[in-house]
mmCIF file with all atom_site columns, C-alpha atoms in Angstrom:
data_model
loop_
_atom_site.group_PDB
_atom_site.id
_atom_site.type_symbol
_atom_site.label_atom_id
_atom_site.label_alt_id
_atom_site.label_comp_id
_atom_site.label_asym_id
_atom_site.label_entity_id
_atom_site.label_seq_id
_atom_site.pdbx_PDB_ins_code
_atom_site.Cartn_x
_atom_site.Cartn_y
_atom_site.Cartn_z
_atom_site.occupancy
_atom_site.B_iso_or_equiv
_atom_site.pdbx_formal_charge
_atom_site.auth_seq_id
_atom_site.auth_comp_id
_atom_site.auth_asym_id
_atom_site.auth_atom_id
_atom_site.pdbx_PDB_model_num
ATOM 1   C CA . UNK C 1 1   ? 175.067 -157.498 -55.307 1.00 0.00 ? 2   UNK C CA 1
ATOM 2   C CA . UNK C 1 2   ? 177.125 -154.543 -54.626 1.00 0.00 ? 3   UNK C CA 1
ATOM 3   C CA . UNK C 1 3   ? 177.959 -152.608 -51.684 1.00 0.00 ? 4   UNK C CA 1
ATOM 4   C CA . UNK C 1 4   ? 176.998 -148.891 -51.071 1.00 0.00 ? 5   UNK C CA 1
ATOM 5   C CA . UNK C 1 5   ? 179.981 -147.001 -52.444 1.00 0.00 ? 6   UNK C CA 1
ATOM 6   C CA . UNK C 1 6   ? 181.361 -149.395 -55.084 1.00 0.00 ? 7   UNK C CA 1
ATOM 7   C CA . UNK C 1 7   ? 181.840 -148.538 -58.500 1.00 0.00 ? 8   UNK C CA 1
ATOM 8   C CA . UNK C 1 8   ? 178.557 -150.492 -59.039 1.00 0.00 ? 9   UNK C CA 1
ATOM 9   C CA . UNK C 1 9   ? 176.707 -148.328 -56.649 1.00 0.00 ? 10  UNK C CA 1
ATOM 10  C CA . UNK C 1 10  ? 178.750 -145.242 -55.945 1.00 0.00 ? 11  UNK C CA 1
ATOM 11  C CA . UNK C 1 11  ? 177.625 -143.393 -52.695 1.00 0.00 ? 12  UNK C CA 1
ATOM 12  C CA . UNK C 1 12  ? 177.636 -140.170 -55.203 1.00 0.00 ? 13  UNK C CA 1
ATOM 13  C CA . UNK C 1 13  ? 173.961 -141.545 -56.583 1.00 0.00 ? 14  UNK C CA 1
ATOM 14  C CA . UNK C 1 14  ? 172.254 -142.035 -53.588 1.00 0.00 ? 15  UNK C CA 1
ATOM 15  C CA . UNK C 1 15  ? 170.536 -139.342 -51.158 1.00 0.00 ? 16  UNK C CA 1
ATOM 16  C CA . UNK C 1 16  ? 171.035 -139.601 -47.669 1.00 0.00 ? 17  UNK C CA 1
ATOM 17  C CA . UNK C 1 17  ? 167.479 -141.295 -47.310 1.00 0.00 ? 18  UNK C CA 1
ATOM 18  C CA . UNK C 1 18  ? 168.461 -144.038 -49.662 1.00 0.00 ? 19  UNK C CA 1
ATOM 19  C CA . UNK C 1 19  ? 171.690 -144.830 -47.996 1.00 0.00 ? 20  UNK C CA 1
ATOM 20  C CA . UNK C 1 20  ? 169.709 -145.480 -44.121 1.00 0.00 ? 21  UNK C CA 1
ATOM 21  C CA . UNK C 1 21  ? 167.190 -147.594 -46.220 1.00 0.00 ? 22  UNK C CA 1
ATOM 22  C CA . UNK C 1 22  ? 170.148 -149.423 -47.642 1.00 0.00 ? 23  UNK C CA 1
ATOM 23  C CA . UNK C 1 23  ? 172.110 -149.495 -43.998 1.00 0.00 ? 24  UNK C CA 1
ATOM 24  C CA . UNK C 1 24  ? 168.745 -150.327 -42.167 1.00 0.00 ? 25  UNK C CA 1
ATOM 25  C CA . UNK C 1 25  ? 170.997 -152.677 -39.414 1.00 0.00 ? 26  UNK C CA 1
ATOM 26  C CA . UNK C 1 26  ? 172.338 -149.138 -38.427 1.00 0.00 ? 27  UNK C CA 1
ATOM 27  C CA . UNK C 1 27  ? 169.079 -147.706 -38.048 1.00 0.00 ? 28  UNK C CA 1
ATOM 28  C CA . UNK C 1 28  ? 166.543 -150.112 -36.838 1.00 0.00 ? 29  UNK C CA 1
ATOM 29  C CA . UNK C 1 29  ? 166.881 -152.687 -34.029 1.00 0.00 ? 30  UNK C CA 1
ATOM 30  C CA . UNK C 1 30  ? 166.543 -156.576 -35.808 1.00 0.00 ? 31  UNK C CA 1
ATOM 31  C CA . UNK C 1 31  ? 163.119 -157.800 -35.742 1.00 0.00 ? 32  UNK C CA 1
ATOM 32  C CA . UNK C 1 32  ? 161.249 -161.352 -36.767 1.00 0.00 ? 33  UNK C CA 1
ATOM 33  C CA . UNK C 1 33  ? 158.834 -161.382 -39.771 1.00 0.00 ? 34  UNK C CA 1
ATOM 34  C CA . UNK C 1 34  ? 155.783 -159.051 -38.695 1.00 0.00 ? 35  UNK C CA 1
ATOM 35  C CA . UNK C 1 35  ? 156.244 -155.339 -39.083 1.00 0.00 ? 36  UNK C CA 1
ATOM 36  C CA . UNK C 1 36  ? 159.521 -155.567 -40.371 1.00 0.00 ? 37  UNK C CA 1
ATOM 37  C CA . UNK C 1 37  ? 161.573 -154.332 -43.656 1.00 0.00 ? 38  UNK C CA 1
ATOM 38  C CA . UNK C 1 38  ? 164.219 -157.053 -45.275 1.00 0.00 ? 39  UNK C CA 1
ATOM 39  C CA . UNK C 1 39  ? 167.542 -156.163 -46.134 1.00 0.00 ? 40  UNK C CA 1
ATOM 40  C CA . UNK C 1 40  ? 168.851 -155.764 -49.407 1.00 0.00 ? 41  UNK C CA 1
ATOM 41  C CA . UNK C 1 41  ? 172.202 -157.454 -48.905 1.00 0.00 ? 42  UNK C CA 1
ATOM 42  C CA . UNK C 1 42  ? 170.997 -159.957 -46.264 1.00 0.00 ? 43  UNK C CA 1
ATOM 43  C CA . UNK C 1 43  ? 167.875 -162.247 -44.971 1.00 0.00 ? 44  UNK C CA 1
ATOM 44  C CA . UNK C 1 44  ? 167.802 -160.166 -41.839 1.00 0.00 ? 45  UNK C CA 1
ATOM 45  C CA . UNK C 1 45  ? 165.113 -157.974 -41.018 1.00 0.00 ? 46  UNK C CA 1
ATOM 46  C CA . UNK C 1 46  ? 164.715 -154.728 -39.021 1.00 0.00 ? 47  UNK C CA 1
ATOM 47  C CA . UNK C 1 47  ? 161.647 -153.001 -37.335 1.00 0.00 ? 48  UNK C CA 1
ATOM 48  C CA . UNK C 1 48  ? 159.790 -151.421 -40.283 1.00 0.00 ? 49  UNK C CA 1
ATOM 49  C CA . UNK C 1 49  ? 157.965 -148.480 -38.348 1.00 0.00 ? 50  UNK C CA 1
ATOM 50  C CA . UNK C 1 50  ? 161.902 -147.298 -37.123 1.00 0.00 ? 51  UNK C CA 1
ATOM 51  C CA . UNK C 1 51  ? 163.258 -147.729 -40.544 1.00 0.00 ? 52  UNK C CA 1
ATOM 52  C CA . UNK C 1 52  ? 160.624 -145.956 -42.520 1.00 0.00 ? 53  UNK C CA 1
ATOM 53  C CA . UNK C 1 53  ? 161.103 -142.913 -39.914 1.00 0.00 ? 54  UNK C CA 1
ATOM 54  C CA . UNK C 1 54  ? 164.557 -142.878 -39.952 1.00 0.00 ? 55  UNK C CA 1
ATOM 55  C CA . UNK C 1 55  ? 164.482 -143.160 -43.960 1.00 0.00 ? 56  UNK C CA 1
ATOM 56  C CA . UNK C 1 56  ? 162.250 -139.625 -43.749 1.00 0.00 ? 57  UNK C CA 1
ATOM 57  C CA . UNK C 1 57  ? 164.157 -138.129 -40.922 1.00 0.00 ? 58  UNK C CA 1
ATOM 58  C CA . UNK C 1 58  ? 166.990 -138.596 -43.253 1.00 0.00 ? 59  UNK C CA 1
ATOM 59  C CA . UNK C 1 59  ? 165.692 -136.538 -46.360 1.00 0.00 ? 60  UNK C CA 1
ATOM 60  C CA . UNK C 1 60  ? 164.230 -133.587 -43.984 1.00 0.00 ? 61  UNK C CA 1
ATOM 61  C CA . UNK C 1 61  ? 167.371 -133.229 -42.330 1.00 0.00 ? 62  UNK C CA 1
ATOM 62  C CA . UNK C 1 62  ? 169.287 -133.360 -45.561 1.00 0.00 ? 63  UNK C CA 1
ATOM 63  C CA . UNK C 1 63  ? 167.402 -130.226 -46.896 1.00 0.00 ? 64  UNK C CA 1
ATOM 64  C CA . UNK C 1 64  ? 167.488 -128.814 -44.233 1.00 0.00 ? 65  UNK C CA 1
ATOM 65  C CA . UNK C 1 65  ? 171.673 -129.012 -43.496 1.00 0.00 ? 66  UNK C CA 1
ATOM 66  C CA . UNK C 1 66  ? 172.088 -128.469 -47.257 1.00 0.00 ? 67  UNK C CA 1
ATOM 67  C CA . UNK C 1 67  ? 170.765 -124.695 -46.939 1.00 0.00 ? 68  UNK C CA 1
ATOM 68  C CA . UNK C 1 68  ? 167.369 -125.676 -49.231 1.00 0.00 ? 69  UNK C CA 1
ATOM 69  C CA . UNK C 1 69  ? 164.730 -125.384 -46.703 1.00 0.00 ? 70  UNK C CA 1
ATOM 70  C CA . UNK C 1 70  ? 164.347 -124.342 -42.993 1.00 0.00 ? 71  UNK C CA 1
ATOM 71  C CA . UNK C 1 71  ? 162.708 -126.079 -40.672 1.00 0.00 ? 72  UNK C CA 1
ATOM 72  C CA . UNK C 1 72  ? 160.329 -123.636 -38.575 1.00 0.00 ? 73  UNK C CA 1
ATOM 73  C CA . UNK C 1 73  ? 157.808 -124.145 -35.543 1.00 0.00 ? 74  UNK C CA 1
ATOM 74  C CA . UNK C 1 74  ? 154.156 -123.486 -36.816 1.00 0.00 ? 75  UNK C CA 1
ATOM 75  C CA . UNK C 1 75  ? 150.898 -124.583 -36.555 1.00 0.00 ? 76  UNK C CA 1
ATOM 76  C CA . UNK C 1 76  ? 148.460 -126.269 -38.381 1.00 0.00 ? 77  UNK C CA 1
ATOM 77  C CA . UNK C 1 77  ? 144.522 -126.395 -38.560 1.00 0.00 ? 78  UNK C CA 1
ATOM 78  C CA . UNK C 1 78  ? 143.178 -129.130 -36.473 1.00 0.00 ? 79  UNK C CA 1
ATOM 79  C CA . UNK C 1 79  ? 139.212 -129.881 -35.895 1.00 0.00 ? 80  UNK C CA 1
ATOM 80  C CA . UNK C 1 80  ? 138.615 -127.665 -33.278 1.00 0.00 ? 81  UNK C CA 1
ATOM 81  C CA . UNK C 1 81  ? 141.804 -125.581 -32.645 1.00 0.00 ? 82  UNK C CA 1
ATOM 82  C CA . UNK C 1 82  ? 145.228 -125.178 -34.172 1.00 0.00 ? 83  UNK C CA 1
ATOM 83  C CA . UNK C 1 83  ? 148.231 -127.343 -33.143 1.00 0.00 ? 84  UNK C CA 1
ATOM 84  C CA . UNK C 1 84  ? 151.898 -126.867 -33.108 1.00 0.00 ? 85  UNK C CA 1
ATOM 85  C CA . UNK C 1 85  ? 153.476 -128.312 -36.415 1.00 0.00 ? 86  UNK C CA 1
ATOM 86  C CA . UNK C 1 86  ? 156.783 -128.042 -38.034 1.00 0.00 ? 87  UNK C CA 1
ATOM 87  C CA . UNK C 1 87  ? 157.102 -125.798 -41.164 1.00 0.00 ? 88  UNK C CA 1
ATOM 88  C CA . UNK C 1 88  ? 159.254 -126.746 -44.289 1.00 0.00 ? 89  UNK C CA 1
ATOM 89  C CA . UNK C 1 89  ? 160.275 -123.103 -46.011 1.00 0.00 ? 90  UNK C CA 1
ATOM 90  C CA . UNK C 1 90  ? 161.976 -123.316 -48.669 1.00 0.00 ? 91  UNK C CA 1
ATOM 91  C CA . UNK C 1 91  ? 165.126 -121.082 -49.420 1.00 0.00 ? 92  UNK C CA 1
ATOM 92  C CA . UNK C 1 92  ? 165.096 -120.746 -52.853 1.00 0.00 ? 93  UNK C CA 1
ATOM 93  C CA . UNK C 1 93  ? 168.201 -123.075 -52.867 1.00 0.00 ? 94  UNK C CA 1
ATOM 94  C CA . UNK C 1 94  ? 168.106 -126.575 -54.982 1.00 0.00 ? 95  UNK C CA 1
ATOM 95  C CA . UNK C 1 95  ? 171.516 -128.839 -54.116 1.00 0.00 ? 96  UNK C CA 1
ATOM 96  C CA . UNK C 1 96  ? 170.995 -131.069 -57.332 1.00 0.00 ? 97  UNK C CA 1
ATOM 97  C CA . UNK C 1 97  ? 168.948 -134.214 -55.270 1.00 0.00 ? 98  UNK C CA 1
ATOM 98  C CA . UNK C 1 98  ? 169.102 -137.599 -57.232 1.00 0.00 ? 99  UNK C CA 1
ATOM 99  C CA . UNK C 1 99  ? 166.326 -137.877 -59.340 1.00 0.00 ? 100 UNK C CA 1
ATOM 100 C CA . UNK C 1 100 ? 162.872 -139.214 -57.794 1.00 0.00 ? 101 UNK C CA 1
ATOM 101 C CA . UNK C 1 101 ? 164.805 -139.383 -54.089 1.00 0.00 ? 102 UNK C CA 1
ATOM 102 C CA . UNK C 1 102 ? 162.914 -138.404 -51.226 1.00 0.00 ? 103 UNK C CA 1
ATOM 103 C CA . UNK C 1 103 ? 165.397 -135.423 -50.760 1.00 0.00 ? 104 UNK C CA 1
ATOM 104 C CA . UNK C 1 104 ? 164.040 -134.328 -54.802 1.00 0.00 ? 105 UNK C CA 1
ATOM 105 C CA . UNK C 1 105 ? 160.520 -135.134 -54.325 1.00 0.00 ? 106 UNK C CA 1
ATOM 106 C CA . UNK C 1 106 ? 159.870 -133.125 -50.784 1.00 0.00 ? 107 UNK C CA 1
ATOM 107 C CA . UNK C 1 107 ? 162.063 -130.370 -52.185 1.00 0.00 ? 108 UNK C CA 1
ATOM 108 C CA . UNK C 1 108 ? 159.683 -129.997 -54.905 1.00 0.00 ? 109 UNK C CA 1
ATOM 109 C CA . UNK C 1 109 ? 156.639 -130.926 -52.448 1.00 0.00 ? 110 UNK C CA 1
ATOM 110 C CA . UNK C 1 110 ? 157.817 -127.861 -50.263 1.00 0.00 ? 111 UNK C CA 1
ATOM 111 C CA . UNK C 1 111 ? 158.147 -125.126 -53.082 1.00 0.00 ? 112 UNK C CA 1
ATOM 112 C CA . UNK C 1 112 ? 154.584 -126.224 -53.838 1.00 0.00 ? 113 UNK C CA 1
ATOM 113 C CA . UNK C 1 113 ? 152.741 -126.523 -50.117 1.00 0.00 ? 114 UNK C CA 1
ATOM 114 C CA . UNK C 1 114 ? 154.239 -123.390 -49.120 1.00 0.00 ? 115 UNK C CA 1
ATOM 115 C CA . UNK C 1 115 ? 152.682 -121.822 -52.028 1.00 0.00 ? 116 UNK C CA 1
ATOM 116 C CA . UNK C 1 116 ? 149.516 -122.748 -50.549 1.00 0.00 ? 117 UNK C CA 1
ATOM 117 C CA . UNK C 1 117 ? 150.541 -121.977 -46.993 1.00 0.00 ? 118 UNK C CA 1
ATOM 118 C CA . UNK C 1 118 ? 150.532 -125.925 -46.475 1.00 0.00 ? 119 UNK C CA 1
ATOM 119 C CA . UNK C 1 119 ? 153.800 -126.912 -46.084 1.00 0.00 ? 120 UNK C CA 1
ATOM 120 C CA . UNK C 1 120 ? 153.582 -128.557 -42.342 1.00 0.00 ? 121 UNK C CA 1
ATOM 121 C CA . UNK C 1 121 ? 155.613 -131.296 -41.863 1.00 0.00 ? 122 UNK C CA 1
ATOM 122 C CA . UNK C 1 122 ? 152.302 -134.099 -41.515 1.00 0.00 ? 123 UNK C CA 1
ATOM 123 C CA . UNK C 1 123 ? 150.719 -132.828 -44.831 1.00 0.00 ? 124 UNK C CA 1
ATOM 124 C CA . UNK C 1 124 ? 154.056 -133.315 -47.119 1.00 0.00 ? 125 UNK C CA 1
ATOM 125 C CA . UNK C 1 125 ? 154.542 -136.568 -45.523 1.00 0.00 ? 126 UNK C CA 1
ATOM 126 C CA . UNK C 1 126 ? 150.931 -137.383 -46.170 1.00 0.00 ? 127 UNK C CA 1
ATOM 127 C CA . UNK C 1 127 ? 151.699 -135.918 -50.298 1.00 0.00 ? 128 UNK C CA 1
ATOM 128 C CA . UNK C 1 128 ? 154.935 -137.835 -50.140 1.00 0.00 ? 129 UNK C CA 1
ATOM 129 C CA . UNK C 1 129 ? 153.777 -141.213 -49.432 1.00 0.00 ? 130 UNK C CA 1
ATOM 130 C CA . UNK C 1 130 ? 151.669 -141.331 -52.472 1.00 0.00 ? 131 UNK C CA 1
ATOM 131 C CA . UNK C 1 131 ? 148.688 -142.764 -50.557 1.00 0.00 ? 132 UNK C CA 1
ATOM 132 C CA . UNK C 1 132 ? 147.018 -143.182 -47.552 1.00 0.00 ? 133 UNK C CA 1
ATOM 133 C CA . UNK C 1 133 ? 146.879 -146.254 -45.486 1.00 0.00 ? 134 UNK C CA 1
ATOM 134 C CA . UNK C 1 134 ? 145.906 -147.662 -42.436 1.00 0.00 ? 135 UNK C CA 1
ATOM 135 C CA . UNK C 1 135 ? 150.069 -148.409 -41.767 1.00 0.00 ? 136 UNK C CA 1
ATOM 136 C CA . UNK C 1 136 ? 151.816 -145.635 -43.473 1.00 0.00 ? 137 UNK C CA 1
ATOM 137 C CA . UNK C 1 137 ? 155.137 -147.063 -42.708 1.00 0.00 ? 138 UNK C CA 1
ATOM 138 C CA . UNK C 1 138 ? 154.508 -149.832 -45.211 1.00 0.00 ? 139 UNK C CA 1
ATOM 139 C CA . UNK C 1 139 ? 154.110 -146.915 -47.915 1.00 0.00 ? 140 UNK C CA 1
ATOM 140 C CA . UNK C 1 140 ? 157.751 -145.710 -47.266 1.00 0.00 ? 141 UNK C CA 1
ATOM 141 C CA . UNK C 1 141 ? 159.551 -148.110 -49.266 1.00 0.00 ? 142 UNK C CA 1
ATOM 142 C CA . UNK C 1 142 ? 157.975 -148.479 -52.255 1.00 0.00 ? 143 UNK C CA 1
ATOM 143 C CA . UNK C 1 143 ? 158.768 -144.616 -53.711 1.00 0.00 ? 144 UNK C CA 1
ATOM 144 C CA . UNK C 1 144 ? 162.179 -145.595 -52.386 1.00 0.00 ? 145 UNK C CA 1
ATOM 145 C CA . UNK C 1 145 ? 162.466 -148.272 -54.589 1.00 0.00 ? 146 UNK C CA 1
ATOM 146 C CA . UNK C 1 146 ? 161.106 -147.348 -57.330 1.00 0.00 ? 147 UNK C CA 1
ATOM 147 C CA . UNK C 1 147 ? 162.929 -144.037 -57.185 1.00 0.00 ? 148 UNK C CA 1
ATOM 148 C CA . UNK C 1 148 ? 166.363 -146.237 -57.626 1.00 0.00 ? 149 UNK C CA 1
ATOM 149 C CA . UNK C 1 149 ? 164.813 -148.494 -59.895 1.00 0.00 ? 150 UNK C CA 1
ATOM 150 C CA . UNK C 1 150 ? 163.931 -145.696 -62.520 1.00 0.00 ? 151 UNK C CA 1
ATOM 151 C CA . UNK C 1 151 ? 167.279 -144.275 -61.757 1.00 0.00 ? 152 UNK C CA 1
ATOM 152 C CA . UNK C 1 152 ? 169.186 -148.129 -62.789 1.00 0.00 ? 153 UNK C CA 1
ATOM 153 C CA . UNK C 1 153 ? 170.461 -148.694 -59.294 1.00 0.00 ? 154 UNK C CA 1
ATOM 154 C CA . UNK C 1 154 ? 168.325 -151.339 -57.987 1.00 0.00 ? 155 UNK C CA 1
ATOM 155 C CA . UNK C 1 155 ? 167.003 -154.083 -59.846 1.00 0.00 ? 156 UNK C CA 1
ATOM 156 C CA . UNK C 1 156 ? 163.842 -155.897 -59.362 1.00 0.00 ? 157 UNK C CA 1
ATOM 157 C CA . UNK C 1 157 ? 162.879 -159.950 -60.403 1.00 0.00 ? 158 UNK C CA 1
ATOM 158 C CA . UNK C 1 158 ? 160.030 -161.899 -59.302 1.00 0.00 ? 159 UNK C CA 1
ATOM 159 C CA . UNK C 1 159 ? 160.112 -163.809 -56.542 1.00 0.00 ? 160 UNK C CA 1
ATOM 160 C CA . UNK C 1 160 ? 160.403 -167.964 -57.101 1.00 0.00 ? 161 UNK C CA 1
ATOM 161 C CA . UNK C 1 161 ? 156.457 -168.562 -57.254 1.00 0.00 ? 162 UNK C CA 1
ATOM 162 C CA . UNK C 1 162 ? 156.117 -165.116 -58.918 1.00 0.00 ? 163 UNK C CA 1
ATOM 163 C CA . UNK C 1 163 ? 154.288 -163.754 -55.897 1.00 0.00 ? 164 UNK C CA 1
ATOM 164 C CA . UNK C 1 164 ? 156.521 -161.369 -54.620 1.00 0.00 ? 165 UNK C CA 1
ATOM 165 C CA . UNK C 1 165 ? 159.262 -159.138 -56.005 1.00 0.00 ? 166 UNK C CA 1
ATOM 166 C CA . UNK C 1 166 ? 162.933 -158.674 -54.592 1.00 0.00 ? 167 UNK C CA 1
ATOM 167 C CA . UNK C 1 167 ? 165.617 -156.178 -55.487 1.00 0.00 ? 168 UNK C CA 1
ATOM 168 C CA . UNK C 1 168 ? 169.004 -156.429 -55.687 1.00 0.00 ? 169 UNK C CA 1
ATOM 169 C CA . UNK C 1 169 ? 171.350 -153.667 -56.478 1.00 0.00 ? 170 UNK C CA 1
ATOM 170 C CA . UNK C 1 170 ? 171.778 -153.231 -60.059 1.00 0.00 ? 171 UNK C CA 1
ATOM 171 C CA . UNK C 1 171 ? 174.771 -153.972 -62.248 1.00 0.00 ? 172 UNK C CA 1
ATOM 172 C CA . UNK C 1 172 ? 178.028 -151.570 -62.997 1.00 0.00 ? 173 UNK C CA 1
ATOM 173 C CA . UNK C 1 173 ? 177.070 -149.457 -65.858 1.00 0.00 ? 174 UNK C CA 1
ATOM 174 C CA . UNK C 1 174 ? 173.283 -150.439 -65.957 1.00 0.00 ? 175 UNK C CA 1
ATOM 175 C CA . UNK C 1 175 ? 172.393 -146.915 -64.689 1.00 0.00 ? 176 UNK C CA 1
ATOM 176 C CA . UNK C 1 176 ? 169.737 -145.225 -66.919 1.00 0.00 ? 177 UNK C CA 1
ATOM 177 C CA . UNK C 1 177 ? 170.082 -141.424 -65.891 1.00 0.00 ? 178 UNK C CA 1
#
């Protein structure tokens, strides 16, 4: 495996959401086996639920210090009343986002929530997870991955009974676009 920032992985491809998931030790405390995330370069493990909000802090705040959205109070429809939110608006500003990050996907997200007056910071995490689920942090990861995957930075094999899958960083020039 590589290291974030080697010619096999240059820091250049990955969004700021990619590189906490990939530097999880400096986000998350350590934890045992339940509700954790593995490392990629490691056997350790770190607290899942701080990981997979750090990993979306991460891509918000990227927008938002890149100039492509602002980050506005607001509020939202609830069941009986309306509640303070945060707004996503976006500028009309597009700093070139690897392809399928989280940075690219809740840019795109944002242009179209707004459109629809939707664009509260719950409901595009809700969109941007892919599905529902009774633990969202558990659906963090997987767009992650695959995101790199599809872009030829992270590589995926089965596991040694074939019930699980681990990733690894791709090769040097296995990238795919």
């Amino acid at each position: 495996t590589a290291a974030v920032g080697t010619a096999a992985a240059p820091a250049a491809h990955l969004a700021p959401s990619e590189i906490v998931w990939l530097r999880g030790d400096a986000f998350a405390e350590r934890a045992g086996v339940m509700n954790s995330e593995k490392l990629l370069y490691t056997d350790a493990r770190v607290k899942g639920p701080a990981l997979a909000l750090a990993v979306l802090q991460a891509a918000v705040l990227a927008l938002v210090k890149a100039g492509d959205v602002q980050l506005l109070p607001g509020k939202r429809k609830a069941i009986f009343k309306e509640i303070d939110t945060l707004v996503l608006v976006p500028t009309g500003q597009n700093s070139g986002w690897p392809a399928r990050s989280y940075e690219d996907s809740l840019l795109k997200l944002v242009a179209e929530q707004h459109a629809r007056n939707n664009a509260n910071l719950p409901v595009l995490v809700f969109h941007l997870l892919e599905s529902d689920a009774t633990v969202p942090w558990m659906q963090v990861f997987a767009p992650l991955k695959r995101g790199l995957a599809q872009r030829g930075l992270l590589a995926a094999a089965k596991g040694a009974l074939g019930l699980s899958v681990n990733f690894a960083l791709a090769a040097e020039g296995s990238e795919n676009g």
